[in-house]
PDB file of C-alpha atoms and ligand atoms in Angstrom:
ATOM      1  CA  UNK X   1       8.856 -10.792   0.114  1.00 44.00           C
ATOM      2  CA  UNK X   2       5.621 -12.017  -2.074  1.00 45.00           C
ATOM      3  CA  UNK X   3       5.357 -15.358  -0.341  1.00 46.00           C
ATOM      4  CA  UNK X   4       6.186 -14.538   3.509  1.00 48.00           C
ATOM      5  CA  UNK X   5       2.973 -14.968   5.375  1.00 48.00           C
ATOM      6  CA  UNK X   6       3.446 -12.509   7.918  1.00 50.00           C
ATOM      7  CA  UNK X   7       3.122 -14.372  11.369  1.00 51.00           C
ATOM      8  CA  UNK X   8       0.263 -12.736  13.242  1.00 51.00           C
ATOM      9  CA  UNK X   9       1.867 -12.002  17.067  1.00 50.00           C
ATOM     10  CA  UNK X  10      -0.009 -13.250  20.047  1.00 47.00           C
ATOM     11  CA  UNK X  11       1.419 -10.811  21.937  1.00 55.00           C
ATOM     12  CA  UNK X  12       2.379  -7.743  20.069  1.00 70.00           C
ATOM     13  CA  UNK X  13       4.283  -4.920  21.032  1.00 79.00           C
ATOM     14  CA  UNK X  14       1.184  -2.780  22.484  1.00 75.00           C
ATOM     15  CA  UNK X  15       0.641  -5.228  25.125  1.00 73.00           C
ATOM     16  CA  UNK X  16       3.738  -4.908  27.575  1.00 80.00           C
ATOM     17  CA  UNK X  17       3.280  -1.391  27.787  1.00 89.00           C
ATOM     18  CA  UNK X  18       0.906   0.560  25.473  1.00 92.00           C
ATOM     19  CA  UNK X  19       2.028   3.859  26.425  1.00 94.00           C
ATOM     20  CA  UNK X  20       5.659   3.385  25.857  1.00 94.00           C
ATOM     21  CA  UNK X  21       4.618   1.811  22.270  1.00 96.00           C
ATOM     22  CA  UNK X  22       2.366   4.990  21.674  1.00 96.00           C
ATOM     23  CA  UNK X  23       5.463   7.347  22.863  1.00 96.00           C
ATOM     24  CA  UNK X  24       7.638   5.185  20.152  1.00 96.00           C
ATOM     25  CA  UNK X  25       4.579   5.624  17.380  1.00 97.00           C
ATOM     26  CA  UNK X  26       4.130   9.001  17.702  1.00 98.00           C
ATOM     27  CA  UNK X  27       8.342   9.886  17.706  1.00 97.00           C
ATOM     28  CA  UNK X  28       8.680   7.166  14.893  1.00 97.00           C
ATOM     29  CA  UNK X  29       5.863   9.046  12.753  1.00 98.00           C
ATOM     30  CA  UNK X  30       7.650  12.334  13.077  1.00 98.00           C
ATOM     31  CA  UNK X  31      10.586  11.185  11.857  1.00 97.00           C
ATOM     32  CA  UNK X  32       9.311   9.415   9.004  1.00 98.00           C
ATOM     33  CA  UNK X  33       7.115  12.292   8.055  1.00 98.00           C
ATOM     34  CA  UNK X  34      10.831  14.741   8.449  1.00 97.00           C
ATOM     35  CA  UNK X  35      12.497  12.250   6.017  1.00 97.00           C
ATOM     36  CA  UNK X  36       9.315  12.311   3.772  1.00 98.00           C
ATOM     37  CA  UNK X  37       9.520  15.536   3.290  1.00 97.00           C
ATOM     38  CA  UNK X  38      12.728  16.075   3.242  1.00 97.00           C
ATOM     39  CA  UNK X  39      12.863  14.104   0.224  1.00 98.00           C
ATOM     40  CA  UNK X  40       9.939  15.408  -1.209  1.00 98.00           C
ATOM     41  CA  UNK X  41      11.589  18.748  -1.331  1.00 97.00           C
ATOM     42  CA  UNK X  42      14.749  17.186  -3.011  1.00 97.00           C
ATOM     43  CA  UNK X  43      12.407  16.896  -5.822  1.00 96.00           C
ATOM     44  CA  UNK X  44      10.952  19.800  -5.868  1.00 97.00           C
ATOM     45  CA  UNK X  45       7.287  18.368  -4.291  1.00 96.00           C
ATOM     46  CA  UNK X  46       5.279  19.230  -1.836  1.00 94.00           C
ATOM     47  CA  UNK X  47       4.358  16.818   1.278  1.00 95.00           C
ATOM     48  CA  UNK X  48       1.083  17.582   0.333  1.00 95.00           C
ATOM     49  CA  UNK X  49       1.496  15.174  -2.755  1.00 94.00           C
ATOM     50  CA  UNK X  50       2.429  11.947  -1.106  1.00 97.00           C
ATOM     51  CA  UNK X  51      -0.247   9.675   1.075  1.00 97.00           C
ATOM     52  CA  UNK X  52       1.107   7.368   3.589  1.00 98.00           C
ATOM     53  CA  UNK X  53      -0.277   3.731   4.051  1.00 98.00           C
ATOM     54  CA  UNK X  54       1.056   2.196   7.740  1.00 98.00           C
ATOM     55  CA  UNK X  55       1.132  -1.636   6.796  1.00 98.00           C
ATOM     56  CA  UNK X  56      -0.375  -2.803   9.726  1.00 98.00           C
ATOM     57  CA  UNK X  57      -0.205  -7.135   8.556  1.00 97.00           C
ATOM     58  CA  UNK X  58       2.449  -7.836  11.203  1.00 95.00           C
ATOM     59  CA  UNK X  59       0.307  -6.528  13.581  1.00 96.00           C
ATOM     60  CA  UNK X  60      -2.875  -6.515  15.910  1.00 95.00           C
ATOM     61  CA  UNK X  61      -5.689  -4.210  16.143  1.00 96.00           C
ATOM     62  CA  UNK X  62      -4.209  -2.971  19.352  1.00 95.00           C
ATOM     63  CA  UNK X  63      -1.495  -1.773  17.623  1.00 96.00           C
ATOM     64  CA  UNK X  64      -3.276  -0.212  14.862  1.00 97.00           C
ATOM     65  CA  UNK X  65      -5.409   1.615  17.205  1.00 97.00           C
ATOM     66  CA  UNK X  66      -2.426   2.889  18.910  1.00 97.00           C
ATOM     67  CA  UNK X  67      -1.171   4.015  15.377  1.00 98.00           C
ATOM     68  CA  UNK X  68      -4.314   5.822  14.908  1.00 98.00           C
ATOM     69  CA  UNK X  69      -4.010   7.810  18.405  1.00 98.00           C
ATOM     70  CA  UNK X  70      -0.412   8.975  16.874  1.00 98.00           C
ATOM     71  CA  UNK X  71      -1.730  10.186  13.970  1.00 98.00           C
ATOM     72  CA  UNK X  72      -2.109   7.472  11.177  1.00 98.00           C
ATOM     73  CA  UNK X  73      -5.308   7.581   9.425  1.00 98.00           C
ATOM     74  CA  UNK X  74      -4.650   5.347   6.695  1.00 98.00           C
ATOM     75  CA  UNK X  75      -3.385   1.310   6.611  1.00 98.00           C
ATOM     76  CA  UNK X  76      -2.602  -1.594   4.488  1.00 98.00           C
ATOM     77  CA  UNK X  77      -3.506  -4.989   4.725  1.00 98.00           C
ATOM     78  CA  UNK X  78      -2.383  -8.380   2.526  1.00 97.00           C
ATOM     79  CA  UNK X  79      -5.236 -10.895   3.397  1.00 97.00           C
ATOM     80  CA  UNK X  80      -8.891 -11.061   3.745  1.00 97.00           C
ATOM     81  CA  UNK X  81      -8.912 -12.739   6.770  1.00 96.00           C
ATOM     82  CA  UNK X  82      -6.238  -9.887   8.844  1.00 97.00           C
ATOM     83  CA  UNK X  83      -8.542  -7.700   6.958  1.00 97.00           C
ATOM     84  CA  UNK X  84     -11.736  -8.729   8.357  1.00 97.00           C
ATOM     85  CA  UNK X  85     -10.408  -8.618  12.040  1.00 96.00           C
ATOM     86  CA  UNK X  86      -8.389  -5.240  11.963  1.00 97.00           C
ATOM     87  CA  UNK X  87     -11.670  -4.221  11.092  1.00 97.00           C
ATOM     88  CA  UNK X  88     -13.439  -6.062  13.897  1.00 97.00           C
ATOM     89  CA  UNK X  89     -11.445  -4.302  15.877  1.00 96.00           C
ATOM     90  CA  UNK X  90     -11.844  -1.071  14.520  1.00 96.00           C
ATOM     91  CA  UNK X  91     -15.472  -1.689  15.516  1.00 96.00           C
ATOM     92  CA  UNK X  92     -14.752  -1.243  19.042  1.00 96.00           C
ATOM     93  CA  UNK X  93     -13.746   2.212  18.813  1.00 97.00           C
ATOM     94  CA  UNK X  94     -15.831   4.759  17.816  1.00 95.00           C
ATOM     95  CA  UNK X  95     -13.747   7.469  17.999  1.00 96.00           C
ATOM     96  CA  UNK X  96     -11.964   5.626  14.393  1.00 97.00           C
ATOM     97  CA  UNK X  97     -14.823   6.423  12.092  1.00 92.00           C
ATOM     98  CA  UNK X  98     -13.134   7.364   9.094  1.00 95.00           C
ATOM     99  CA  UNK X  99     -10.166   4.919   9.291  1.00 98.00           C
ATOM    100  CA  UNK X 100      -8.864   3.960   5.785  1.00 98.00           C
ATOM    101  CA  UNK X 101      -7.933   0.580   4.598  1.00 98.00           C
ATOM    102  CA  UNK X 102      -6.339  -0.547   1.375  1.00 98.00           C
ATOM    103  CA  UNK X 103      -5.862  -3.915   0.013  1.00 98.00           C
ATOM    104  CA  UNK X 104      -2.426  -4.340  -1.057  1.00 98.00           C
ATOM    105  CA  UNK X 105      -1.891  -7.981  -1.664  1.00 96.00           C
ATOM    106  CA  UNK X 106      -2.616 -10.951  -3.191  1.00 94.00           C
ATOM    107  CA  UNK X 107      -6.135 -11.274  -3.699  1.00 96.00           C
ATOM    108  CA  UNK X 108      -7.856 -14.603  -4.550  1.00 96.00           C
ATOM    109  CA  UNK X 109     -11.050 -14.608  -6.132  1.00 96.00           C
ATOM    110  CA  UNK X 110     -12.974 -16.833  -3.804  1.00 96.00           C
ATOM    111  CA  UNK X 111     -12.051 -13.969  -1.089  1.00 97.00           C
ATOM    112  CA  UNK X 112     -12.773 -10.819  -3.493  1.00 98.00           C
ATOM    113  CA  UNK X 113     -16.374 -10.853  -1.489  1.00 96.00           C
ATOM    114  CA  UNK X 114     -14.336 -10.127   1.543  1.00 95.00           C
ATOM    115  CA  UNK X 115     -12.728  -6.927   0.520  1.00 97.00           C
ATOM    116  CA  UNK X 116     -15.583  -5.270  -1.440  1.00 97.00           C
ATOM    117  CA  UNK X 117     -16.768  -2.257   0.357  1.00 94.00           C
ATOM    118  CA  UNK X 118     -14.397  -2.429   2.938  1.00 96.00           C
ATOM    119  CA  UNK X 119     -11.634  -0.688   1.223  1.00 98.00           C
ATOM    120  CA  UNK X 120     -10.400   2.295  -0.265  1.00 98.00           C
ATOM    121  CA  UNK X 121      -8.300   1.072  -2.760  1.00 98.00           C
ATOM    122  CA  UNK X 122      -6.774  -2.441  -4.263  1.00 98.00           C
ATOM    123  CA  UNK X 123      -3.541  -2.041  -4.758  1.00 98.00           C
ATOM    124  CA  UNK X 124      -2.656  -5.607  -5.897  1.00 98.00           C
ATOM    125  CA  UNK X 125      -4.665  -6.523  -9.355  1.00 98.00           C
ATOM    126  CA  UNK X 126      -2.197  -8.370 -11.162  1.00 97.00           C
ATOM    127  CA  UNK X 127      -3.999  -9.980 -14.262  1.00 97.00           C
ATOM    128  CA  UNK X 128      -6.984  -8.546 -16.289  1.00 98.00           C
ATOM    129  CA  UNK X 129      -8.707 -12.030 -14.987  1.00 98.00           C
ATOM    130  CA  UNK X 130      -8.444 -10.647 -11.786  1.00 98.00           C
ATOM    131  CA  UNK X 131      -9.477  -7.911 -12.419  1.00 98.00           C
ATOM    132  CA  UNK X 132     -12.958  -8.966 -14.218  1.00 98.00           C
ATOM    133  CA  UNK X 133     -13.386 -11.051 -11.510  1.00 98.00           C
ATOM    134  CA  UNK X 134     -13.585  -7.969  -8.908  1.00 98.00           C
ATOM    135  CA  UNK X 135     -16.090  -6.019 -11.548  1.00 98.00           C
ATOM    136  CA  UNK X 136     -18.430  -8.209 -12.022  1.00 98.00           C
ATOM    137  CA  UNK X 137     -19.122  -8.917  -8.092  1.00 98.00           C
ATOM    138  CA  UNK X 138     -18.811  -4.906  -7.745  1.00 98.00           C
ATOM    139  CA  UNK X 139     -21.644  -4.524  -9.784  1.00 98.00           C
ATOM    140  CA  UNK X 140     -23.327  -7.528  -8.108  1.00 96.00           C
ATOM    141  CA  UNK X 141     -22.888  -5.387  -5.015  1.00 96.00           C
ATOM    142  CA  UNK X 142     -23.339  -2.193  -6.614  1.00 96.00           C
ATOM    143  CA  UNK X 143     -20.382  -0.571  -5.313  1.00 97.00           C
ATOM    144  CA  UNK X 144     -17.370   1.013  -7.619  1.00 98.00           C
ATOM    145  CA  UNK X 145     -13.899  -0.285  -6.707  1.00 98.00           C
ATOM    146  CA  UNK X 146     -11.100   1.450  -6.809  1.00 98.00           C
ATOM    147  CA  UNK X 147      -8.098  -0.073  -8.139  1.00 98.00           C
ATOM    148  CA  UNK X 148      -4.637   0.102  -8.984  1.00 98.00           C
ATOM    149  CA  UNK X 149      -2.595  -2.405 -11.370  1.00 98.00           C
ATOM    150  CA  UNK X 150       0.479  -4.237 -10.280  1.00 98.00           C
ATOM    151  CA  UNK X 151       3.167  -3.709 -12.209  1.00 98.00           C
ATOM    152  CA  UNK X 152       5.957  -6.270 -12.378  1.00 97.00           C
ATOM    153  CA  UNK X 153       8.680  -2.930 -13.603  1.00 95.00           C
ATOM    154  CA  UNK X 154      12.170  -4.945 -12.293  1.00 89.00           C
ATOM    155  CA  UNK X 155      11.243  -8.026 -13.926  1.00 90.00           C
ATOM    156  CA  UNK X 156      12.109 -10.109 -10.922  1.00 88.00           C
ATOM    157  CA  UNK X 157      11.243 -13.603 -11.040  1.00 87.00           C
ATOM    158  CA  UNK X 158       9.700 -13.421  -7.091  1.00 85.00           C
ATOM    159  CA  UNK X 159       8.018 -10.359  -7.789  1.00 86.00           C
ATOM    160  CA  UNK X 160       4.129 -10.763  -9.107  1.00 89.00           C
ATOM    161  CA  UNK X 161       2.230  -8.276 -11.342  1.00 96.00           C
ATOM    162  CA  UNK X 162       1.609  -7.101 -14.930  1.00 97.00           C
ATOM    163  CA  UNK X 163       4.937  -7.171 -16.755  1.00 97.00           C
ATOM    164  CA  UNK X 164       4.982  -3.399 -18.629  1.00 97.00           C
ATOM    165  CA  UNK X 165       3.828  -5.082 -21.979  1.00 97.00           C
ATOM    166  CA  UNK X 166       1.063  -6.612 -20.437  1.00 97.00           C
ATOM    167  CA  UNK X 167      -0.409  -3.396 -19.038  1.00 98.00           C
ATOM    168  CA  UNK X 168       0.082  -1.371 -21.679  1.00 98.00           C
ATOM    169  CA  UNK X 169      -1.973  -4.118 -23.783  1.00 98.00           C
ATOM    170  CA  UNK X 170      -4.645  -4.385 -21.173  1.00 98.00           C
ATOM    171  CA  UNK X 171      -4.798  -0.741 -19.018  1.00 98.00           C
ATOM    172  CA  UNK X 172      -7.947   0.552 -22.183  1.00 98.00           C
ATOM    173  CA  UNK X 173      -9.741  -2.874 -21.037  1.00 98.00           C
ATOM    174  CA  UNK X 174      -9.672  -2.828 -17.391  1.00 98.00           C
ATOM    175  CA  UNK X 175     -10.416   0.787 -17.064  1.00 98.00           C
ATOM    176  CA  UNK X 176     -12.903   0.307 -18.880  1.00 98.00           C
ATOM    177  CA  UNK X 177     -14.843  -2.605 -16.674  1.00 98.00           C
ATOM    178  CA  UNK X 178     -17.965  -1.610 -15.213  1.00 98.00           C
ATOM    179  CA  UNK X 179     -17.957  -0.412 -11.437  1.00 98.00           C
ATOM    180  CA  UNK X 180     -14.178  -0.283 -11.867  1.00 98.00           C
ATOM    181  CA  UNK X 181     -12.287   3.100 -11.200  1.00 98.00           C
ATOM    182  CA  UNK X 182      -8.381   2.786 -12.469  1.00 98.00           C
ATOM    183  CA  UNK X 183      -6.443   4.958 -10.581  1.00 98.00           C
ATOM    184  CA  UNK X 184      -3.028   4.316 -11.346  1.00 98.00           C
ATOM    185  CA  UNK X 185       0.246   1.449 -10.710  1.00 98.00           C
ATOM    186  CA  UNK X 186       1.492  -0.132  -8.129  1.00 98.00           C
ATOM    187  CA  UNK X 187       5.104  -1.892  -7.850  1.00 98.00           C
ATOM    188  CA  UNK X 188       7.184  -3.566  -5.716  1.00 96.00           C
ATOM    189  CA  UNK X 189      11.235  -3.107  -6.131  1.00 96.00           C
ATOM    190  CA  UNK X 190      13.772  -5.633  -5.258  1.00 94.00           C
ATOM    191  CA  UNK X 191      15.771  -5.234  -2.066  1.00 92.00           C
ATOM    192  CA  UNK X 192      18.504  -3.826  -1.062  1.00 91.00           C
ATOM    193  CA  UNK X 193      19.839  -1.893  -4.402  1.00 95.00           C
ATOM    194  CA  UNK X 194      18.695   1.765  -4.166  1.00 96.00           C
ATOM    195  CA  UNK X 195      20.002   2.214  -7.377  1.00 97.00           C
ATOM    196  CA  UNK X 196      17.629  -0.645  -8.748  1.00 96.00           C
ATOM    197  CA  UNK X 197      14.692   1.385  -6.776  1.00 97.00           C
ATOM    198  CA  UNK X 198      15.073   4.304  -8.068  1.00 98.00           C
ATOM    199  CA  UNK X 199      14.874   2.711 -11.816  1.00 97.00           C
ATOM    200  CA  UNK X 200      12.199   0.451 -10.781  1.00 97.00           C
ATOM    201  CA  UNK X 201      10.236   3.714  -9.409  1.00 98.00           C
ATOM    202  CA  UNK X 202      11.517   5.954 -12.165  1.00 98.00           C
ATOM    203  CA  UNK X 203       9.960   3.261 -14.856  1.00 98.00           C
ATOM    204  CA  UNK X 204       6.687   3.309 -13.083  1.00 98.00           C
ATOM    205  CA  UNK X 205       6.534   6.927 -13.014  1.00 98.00           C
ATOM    206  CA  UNK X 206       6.588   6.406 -16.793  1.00 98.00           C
ATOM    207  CA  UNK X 207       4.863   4.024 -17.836  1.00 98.00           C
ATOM    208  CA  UNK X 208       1.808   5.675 -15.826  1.00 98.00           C
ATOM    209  CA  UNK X 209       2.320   8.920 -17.960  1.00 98.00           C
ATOM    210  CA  UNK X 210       1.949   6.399 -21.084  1.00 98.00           C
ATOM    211  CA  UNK X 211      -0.929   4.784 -19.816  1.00 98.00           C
ATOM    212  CA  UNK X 212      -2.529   8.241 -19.484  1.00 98.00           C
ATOM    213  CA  UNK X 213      -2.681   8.460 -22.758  1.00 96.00           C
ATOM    214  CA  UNK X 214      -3.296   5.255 -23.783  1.00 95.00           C
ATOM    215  CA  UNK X 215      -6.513   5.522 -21.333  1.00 96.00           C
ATOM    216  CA  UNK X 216      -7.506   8.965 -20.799  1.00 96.00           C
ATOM    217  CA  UNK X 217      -7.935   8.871 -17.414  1.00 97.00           C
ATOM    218  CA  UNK X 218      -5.993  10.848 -14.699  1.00 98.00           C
ATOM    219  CA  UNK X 219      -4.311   7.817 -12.990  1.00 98.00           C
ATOM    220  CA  UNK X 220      -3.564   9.920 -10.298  1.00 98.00           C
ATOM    221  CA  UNK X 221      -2.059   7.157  -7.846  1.00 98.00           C
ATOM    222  CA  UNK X 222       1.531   6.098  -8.226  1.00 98.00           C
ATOM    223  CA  UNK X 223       2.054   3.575  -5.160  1.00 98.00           C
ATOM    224  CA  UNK X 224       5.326   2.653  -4.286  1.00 98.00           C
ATOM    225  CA  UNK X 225       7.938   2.659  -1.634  1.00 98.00           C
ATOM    226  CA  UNK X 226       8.700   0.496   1.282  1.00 98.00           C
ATOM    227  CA  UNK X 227      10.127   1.236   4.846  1.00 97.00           C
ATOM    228  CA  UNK X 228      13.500   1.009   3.301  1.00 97.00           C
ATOM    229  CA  UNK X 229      13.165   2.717   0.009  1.00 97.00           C
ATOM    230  CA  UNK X 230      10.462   5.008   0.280  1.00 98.00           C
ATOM    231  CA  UNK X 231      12.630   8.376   0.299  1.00 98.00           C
ATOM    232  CA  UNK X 232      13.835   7.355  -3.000  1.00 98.00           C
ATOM    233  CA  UNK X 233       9.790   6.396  -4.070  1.00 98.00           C
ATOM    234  CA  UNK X 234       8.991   9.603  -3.200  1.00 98.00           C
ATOM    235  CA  UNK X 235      12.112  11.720  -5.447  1.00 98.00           C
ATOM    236  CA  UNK X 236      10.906   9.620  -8.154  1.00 98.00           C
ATOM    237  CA  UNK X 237       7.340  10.650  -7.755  1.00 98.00           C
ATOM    238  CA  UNK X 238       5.085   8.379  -5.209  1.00 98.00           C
ATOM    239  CA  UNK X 239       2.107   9.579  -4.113  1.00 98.00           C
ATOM    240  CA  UNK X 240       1.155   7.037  -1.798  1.00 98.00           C
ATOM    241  CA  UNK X 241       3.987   5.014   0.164  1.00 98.00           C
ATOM    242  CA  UNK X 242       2.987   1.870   2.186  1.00 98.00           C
ATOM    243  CA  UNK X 243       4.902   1.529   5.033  1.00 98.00           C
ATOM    244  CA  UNK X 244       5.084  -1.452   7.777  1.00 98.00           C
ATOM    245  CA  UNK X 245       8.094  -1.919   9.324  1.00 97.00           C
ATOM    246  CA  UNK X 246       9.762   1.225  10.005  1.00 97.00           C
ATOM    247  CA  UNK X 247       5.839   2.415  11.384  1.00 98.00           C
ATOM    248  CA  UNK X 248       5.702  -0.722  13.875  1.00 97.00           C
ATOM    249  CA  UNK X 249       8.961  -2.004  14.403  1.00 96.00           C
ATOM    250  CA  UNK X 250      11.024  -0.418  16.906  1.00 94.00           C
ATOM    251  CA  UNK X 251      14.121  -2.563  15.755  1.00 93.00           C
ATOM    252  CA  UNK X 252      14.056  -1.467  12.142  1.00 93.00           C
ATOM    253  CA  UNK X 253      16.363   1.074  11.250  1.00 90.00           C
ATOM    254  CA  UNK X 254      15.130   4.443   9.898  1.00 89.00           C
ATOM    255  CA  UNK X 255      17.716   5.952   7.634  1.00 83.00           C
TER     256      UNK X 255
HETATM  257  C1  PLP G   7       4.560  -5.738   3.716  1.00 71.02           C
HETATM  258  C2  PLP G   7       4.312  -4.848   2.574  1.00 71.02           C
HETATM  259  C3  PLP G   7       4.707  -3.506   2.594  1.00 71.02           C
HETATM  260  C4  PLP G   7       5.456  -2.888   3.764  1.00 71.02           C
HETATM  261  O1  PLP G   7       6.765  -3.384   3.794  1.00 71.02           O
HETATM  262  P1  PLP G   7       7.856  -2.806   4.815  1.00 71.02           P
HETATM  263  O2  PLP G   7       9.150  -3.134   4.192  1.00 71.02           O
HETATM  264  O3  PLP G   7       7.612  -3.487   6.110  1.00 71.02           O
HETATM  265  O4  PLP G   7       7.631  -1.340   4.894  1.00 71.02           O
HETATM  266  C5  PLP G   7       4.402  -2.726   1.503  1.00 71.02           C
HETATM  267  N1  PLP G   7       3.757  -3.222   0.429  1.00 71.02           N
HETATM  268  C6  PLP G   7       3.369  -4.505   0.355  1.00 71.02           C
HETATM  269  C7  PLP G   7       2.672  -4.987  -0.864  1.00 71.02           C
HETATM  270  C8  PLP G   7       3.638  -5.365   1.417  1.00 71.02           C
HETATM  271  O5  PLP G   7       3.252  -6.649   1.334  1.00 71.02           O
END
């Protein structure tokens, strides 16, 4: 959900016994990646085409170093301030150079200064305001962002993001702001309906191809799917799922 702050453990999982979290990483992340490309082949793709974020918010840099040791190079973070310390943490081992980190929720302005540089990729611009906001301190830094625009597709009152109107009528401006690099949609789908997922998906998949045209550009990013619907994401065309649960969580359920 949009609004749940995700609370940040004192003690996460990595500290009763790091080795038995690692063993449950590494056999988790083989499992996802069968089911990734299991479904990848259902539709005809190639694992090759799909990029997987672990959603590291719920938990501590422990953990997400542990994650890297079984294999994940890339991550996702919602706030500034998790942001900031995952990569404090990150910091303390060298042997993480290269680590990846995408922004992937809601930014405020006042924090955009926090991000900048420190990312691959935003996931989560939601309004052209936004959106200026982040190019005109890029340029102030002199660093091109990378950026992908929210898209609203199920129309769900809890969910944030452009609604499809909206980014057709804005995708020519923002890919056009200086020190801004569109490269494609993100959405969100409502829970628990794989049926509603795979339209939600499905629409996104589309709307990208229209705003191809509209823009010109490639748009080569279509980022969607969750721990619980991302083999669906992916036979509808996701090239970069963000997963957090079904990475970390050795409750959640992998179907
Ligand atoms: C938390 C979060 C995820 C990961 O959700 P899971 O269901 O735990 O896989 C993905 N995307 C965004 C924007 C999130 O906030």
């Amino acid at each position: 959900m949009q609004n749940t702050v995700p609370t940040q453990p004192q003690v996460g999982p990595a500290t009763a016994d790091p080795d038995e979290y690692l063993a449950f990483l590494r056999d988790r992340r083989e499992l996802i990646l069968q089911r990734a490309s299991e479904a990848a082949r259902r539709s005809g793709r190639d694992l090759d085409q799909v990029g997987m974020l672990a959603v590291s918010k719920t938990v501590g840099p422990d953990e997400v170093y542990l994650a890297w040791q079984a294999g994940y190079r890339a991550f996702g973070e919602n706030r500034p301030q998790e942001l900031r310390r995952k990569l404090a943490g990150v910091a303390q081992h060298p042997d993480m150079a290269g680590v990846r980190f995408d922004m992937i929720g809601n930014l405020q302005k006042n924090k955009i200064n926090m991000v900048l540089g420190n990312v691959t990729l935003i996931h989560s611009v939601r309004s052209t305001e936004l959106a200026r906001a982040i190019s005109s301190r890029s340029v102030s830094h002199g660093v091109v962002t990378h950026f992908l625009m929210e898209v609203n597709v199920s129309g769900e009152e809890s969910k944030s993001g452009y609604t499809p109107d909206q980014a057709r009528a804005d995708a020519e401006e923002v890919a056009a702001l200086p020190n801004m690099q569109l490269d494609g949609l993100m959405t969100m789908a409502p829970k628990n309906d794989p049926d509603v997922a795979r339209e939600t998906f499905n629409g996104l998949r589309q709307l990208e191809e229209e705003l191809r045209t509209r823009t010109g550009r490639p748009l080569p990013v279509l980022s969607c799917g969750m721990s619980d619907d991302f083999q669906i994401a992916i036979e509808e065309g996701a090239t970069l799922v963000r997963l957090g649960r079904t990475v970390f969580d050795p409750h959640h359920d992998l179907k």
